[in-house]
C-alpha positions as a LaTeX table, in Angstrom:
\begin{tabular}{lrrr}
\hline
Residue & $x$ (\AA) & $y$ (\AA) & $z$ (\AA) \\
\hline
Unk1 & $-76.20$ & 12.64 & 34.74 \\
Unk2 & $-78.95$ & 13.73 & 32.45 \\
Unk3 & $-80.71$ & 10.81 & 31.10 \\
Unk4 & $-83.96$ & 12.72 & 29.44 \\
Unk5 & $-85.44$ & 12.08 & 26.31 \\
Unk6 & $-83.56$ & 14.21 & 24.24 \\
Unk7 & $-80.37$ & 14.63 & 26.00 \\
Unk8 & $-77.15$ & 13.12 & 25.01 \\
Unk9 & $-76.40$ & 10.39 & 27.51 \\
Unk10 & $-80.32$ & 9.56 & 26.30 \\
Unk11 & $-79.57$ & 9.34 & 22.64 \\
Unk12 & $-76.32$ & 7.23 & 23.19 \\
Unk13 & $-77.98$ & 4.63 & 25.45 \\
Unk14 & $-81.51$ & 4.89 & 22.70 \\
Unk15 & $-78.60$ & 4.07 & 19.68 \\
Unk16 & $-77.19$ & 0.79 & 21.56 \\
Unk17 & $-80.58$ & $-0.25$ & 22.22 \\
Unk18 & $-81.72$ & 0.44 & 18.92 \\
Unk19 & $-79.05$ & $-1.13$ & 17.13 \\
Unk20 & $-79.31$ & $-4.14$ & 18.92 \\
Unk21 & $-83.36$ & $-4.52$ & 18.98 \\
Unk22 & $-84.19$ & $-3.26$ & 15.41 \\
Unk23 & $-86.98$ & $-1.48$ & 17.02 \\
Unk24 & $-87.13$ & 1.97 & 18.10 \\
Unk25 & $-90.79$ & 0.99 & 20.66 \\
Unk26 & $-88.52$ & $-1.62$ & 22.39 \\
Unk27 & $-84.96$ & 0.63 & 22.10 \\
Unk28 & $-87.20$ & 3.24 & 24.17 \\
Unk29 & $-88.63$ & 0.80 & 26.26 \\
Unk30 & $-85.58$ & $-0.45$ & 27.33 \\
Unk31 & $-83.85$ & 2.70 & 28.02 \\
Unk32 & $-86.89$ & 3.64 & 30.06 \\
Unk33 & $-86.51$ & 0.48 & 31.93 \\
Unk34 & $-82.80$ & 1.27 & 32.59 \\
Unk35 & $-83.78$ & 4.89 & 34.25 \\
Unk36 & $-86.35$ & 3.16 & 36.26 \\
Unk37 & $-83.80$ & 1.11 & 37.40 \\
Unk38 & $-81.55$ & 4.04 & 38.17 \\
Unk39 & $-84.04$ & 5.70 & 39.79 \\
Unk40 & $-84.98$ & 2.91 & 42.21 \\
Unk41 & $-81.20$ & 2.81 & 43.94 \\
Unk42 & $-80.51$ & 4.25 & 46.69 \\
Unk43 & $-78.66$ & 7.68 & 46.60 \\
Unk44 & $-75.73$ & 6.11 & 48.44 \\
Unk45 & $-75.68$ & 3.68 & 45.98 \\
Unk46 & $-75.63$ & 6.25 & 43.13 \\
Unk47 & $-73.49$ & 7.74 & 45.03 \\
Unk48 & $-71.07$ & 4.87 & 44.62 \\
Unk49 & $-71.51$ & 4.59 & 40.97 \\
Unk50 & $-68.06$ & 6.07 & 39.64 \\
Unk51 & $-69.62$ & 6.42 & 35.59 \\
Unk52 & $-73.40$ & 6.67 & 35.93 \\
Unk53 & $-73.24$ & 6.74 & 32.08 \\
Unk54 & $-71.27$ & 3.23 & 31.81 \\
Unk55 & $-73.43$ & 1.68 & 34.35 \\
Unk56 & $-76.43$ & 2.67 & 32.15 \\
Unk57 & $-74.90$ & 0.98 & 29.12 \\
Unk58 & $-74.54$ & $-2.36$ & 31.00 \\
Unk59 & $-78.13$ & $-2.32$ & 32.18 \\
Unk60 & $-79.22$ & $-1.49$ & 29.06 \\
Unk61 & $-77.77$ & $-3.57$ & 27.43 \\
Unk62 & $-78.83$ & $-6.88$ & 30.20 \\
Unk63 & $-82.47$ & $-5.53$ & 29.25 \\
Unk64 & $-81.93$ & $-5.63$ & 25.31 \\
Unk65 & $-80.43$ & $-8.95$ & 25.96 \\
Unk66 & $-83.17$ & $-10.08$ & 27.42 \\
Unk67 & $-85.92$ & $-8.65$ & 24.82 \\
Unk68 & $-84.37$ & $-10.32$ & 21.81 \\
Unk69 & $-85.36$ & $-13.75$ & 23.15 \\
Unk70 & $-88.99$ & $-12.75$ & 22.91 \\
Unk71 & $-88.13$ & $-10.61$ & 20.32 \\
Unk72 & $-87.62$ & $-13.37$ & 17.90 \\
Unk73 & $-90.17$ & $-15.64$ & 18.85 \\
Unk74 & $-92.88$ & $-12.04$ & 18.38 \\
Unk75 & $-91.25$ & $-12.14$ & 14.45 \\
Unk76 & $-91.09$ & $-15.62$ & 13.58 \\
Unk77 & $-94.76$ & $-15.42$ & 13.78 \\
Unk78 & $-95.48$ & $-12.13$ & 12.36 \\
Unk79 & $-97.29$ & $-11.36$ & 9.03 \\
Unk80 & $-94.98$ & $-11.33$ & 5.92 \\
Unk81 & $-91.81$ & $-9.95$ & 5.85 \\
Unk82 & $-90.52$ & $-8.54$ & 9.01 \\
Unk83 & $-88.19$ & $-5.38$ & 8.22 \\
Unk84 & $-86.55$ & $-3.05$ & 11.08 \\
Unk85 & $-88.01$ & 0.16 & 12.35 \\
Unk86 & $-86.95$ & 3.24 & 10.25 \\
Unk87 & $-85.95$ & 5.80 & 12.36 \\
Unk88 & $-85.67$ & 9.42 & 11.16 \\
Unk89 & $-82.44$ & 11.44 & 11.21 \\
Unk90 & $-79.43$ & 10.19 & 12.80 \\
Unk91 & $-79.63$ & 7.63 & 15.70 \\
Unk92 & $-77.82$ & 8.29 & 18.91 \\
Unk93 & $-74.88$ & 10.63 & 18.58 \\
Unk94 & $-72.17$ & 8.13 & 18.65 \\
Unk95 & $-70.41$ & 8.20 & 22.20 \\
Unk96 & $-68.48$ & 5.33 & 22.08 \\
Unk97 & $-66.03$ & 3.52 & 24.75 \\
Unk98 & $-62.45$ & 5.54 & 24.28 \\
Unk99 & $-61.16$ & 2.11 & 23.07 \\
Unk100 & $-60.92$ & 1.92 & 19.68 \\
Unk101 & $-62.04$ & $-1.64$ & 18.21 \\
Unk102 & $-59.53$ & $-4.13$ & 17.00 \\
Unk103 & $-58.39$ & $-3.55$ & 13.39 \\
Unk104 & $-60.00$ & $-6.51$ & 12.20 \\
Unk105 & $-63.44$ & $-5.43$ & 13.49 \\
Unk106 & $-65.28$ & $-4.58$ & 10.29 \\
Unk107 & $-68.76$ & $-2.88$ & 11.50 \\
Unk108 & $-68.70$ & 0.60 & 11.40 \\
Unk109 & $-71.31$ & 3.44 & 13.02 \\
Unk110 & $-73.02$ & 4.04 & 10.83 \\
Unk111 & $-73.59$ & 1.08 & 9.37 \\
Unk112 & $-74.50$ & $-0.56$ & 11.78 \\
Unk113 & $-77.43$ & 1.29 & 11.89 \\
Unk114 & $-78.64$ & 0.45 & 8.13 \\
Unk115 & $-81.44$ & $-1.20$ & 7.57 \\
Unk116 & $-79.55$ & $-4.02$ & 5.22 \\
Unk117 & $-77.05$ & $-4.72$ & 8.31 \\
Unk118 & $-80.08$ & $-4.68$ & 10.93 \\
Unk119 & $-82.00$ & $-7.29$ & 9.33 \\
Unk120 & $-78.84$ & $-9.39$ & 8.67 \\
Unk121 & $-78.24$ & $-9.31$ & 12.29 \\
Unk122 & $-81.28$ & $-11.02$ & 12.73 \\
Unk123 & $-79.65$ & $-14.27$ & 12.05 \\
Unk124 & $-77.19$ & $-13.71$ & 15.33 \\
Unk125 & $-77.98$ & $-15.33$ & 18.94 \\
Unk126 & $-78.75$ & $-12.54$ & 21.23 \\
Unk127 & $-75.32$ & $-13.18$ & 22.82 \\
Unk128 & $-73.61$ & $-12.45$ & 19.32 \\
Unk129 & $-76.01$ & $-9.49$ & 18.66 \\
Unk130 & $-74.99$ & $-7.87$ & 21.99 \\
Unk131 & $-71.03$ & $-8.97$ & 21.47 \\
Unk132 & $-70.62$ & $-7.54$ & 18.45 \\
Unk133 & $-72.95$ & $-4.12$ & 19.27 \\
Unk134 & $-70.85$ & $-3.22$ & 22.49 \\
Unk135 & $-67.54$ & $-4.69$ & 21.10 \\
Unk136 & $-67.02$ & $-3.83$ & 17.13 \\
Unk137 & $-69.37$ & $-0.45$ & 16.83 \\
Unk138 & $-69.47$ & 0.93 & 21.23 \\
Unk139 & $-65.98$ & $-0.27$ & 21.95 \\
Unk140 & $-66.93$ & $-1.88$ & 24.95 \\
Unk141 & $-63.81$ & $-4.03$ & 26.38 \\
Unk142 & $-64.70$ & $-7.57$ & 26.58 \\
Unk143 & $-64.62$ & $-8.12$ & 30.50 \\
Unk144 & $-67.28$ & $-5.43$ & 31.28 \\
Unk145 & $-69.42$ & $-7.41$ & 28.31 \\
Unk146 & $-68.76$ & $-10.52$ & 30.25 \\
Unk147 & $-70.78$ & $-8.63$ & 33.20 \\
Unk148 & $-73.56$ & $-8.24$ & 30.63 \\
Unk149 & $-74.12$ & $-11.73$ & 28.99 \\
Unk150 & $-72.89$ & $-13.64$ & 31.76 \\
Unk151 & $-70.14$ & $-14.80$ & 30.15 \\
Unk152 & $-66.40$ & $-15.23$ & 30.00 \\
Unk153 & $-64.29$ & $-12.16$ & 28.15 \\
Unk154 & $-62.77$ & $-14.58$ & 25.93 \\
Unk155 & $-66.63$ & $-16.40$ & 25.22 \\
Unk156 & $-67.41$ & $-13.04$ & 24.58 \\
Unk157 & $-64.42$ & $-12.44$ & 22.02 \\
Unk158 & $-65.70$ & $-15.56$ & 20.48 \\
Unk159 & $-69.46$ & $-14.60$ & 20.24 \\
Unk160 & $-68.28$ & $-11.36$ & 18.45 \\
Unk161 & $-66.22$ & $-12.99$ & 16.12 \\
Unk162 & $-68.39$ & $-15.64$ & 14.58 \\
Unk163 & $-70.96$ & $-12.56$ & 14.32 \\
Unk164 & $-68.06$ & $-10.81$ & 12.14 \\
Unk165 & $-67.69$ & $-14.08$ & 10.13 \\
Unk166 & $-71.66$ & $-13.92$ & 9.86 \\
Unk167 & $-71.97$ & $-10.50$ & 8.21 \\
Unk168 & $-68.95$ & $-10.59$ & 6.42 \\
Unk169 & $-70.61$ & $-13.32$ & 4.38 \\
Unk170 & $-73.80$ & $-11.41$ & 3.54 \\
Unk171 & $-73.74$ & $-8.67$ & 1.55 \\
Unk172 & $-72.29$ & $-4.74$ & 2.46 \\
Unk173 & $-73.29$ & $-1.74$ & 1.12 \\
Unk174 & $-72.04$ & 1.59 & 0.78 \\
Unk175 & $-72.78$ & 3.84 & 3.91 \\
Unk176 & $-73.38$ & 7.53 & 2.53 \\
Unk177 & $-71.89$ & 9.54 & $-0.23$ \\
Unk178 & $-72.87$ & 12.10 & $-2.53$ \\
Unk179 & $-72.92$ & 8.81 & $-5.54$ \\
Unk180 & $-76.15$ & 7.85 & $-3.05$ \\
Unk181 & $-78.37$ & 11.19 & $-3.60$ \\
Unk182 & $-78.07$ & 10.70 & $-7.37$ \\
Unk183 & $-79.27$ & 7.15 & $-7.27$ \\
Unk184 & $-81.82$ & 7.84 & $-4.70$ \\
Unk185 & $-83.12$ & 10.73 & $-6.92$ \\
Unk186 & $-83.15$ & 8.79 & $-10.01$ \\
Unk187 & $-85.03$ & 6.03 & $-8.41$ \\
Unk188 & $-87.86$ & 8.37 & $-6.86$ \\
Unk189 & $-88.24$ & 10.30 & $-10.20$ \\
Unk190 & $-88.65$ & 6.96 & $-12.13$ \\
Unk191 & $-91.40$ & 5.58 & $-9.33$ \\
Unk192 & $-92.72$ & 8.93 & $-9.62$ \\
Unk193 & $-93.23$ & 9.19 & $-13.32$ \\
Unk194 & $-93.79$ & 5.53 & $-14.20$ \\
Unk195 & $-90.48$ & 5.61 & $-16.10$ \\
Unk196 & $-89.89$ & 1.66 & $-16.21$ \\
Unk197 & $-86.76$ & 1.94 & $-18.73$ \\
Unk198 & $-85.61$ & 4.46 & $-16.08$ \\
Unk199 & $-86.26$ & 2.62 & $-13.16$ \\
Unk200 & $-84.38$ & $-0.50$ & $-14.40$ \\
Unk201 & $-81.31$ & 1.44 & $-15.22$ \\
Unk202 & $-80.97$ & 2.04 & $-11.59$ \\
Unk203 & $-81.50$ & $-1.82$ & $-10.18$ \\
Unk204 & $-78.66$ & $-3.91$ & $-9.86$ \\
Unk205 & $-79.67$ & $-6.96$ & $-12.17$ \\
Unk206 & $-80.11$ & $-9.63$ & $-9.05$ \\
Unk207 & $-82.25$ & $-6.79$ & $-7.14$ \\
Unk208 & $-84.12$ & $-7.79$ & $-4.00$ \\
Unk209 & $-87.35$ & $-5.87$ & $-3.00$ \\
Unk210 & $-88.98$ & $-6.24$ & 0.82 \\
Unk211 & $-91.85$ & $-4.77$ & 1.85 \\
Unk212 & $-92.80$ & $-4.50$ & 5.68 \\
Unk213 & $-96.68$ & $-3.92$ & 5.59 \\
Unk214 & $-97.69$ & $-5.84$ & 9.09 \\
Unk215 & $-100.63$ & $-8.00$ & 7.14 \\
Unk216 & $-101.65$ & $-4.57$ & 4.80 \\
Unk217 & $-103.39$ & $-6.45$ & 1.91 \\
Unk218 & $-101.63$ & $-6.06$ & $-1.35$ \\
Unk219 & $-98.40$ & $-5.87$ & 0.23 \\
Unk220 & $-95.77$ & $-8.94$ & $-0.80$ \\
Unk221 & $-94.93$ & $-11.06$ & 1.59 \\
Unk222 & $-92.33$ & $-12.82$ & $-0.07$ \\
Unk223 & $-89.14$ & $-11.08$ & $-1.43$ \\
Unk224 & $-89.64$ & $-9.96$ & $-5.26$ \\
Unk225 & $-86.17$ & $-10.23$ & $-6.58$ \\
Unk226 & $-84.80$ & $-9.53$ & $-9.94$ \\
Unk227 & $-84.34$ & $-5.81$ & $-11.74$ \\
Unk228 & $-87.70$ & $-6.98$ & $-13.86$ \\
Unk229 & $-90.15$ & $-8.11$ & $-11.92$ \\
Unk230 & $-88.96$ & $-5.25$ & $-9.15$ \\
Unk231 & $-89.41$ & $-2.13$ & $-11.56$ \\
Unk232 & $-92.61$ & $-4.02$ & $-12.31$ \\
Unk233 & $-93.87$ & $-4.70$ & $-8.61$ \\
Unk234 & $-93.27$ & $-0.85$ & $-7.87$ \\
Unk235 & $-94.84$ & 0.64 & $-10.62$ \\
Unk236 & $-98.15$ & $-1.55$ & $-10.10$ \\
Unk237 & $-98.23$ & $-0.10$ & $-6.47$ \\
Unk238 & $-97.82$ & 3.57 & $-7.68$ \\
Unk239 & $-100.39$ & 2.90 & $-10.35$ \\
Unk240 & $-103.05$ & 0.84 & $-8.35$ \\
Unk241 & $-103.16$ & 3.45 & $-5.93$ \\
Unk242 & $-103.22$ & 6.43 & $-8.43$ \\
Unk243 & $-106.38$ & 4.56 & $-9.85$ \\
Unk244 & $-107.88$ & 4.44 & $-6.16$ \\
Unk245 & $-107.60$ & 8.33 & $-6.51$ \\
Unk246 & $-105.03$ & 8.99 & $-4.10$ \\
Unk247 & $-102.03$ & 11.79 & $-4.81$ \\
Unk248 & $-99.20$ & 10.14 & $-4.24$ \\
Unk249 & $-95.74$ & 12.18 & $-3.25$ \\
Unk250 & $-92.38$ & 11.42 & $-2.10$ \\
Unk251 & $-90.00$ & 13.62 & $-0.11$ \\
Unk252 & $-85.98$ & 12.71 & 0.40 \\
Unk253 & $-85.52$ & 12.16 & 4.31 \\
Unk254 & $-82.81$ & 10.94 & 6.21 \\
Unk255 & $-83.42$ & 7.54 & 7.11 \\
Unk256 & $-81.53$ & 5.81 & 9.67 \\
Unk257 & $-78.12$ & 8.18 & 9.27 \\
Unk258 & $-78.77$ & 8.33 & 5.70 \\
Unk259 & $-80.79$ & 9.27 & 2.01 \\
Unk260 & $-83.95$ & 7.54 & 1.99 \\
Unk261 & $-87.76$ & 8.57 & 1.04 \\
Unk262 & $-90.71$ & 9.16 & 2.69 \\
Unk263 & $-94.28$ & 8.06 & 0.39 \\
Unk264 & $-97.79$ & 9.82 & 0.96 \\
Unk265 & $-100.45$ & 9.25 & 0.00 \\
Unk266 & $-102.85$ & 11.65 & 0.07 \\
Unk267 & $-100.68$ & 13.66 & 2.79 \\
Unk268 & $-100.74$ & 10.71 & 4.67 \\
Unk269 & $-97.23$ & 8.95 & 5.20 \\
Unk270 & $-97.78$ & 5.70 & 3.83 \\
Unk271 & $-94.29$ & 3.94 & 3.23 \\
Unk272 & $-90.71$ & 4.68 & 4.28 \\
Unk273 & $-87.92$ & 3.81 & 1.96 \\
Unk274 & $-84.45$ & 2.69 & 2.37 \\
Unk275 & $-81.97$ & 2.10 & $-0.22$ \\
Unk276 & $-79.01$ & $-0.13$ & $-0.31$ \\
Unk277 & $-76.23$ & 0.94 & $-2.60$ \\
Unk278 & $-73.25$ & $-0.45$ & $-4.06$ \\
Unk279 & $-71.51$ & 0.74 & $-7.54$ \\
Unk280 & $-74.21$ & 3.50 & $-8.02$ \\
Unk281 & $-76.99$ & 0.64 & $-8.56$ \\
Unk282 & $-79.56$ & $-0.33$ & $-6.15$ \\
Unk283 & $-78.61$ & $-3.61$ & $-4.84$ \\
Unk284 & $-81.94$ & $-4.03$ & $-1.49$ \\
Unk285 & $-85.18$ & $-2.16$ & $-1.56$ \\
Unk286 & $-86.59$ & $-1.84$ & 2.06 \\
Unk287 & $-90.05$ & $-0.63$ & 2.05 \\
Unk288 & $-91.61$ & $-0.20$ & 5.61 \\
Unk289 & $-95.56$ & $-0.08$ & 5.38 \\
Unk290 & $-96.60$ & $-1.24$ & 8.73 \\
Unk291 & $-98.25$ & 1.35 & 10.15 \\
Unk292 & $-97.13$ & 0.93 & 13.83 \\
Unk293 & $-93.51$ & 1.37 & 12.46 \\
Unk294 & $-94.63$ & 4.88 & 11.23 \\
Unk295 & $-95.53$ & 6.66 & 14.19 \\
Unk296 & $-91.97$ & 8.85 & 14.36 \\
Unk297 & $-92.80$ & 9.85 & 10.92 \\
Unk298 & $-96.15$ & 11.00 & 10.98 \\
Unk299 & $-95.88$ & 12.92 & 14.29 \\
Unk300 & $-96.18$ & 16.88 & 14.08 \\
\hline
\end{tabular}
């Protein structure tokens, strides 16, 4: 098995982690932890290993399980508003469990890699988090999750569905489409221009604005909700930093499997932007400014 940055048992195992940490530091972390373990069997034992790939999973997944404790205790005292780690592109090609989930599991791939369902998952217990990861989006049969959170299958069953009952009550957005370039578009060129009229035509009326910026001064750290006072909030960033001097551009990346925008200032990537969408209006503004969460974007 080939588990090298880059490869494709590599990305699978860096999407499970990622979608259950919210971090891509920790997701790689964790996966690097997993090879070490790997590494440090025996070959007889490896050599006993039927599915290296499945084995992986499960000690991947014991390691994420055993991050989010700390996990949560690192964000309940972090600086303002904690948002996930954009990632750019597509994380993980999806090689899921040939299972297919039960009917009534609602969380799909992709999805479950947006930034709106990441931070909602933020209210699960580790055990849910994990259930509902390997179960609804890997599916990962409920017995070999048992081996993972030390639990019975049918505990597990019950773990993932009270997370399903959790997210079904919060609010879900539309994945992808082409509906989503226009609206991204529209809201870019309105930032972009100053275009408040504009701007509000593209906010749903109860909009909700969040801005990761890791103690940055300036940055809210409180939720700014409303179409109003949103169009309003973004515009005064754009113009108190065009009176600092600074050029300020945007380019349309994919963020986390889908549309989103990268922010410069001054060629310097500044902010990423993610978008949640729902009846061609922008429902959740996600606005990562913590620079630690923008290393994969400013690389070469």
């Amino acid at each position: 098995m080939n588990f090298a940055r880059g490869s494709r048992d590599y990305e699978h195992l860096f999407g499970i982690a990622y979608r259950t940490l919210g971090s891509a530091h920790d997701a790689e972390d964790a996966v690097q932890d997993a090879v070490v373990r790997w590494q440090s069997l025996s070959d007889d034992e490896r050599e006993a290993i039927q599915v290296p790939l499945a084995w992986m999973t499960r000690a991947v997944g014991r390691i994420c399980l055993d991050q989010l404790g700390s996990a949560r205790a690192r964000r309940e005292s972090y600086t303002g508003i904690w948002l996930p780690e954009p990632v750019p592109g597509t994380v993980g090609p999806v090689t899921s469990s040939p299972r297919s989930p039960d009917p009534a599991d609602t969380v799909t791939l992709d999805e479950s890699v947006s930034m709106a369902l990441l931070r909602a998952m933020e209210s699960l217990t580790p055990g849910e988090r994990v259930a509902l990861i390997m179960h609804d989006v890997f599916g990962m049969p409920f017995a070999e999750i048992g081996d993972i959170v030390g639990r019975s299958p049918e505990a597990c069953r019950q773990l993932a569905s009270t997370a399903r009952r959790y997210l079904r009550s919060a609010p879900r957005f539309e994945a992808d489409g082409g509906q989503r370039g226009k609206v991204v578009h529209a809201f870019a060129e309105a930032c972009t221009t100053g275009d408040l009229a504009a701007l509000m035509d593209v906010l749903a009326p109860g909009v909700v604005s969040r801005a990761d910026g890791g103690g940055l001064p300036g940055i809210a750290r409180i939720p700014v909700v409303g179409a109003d006072r949103v169009a309003r909030y973004l515009l005064g960033i754009v113009g108190r930093n065009e009176a600092r001097g600074l050029a300020i551009s945007s380019r349309f990346e994919k963020v986390n499997n889908r549309a989103g925008l990268v922010i410069s200032f001054n060629d310097q990537v500044a902010a990423v932007i993610d978008l949640a969408i729902a009846d061609g209006r922008i429902h959740e503004i996600a606005i990562v400014m913590n620079p630690d969460k923008l290393a994969s974007w400013t690389a070469p």
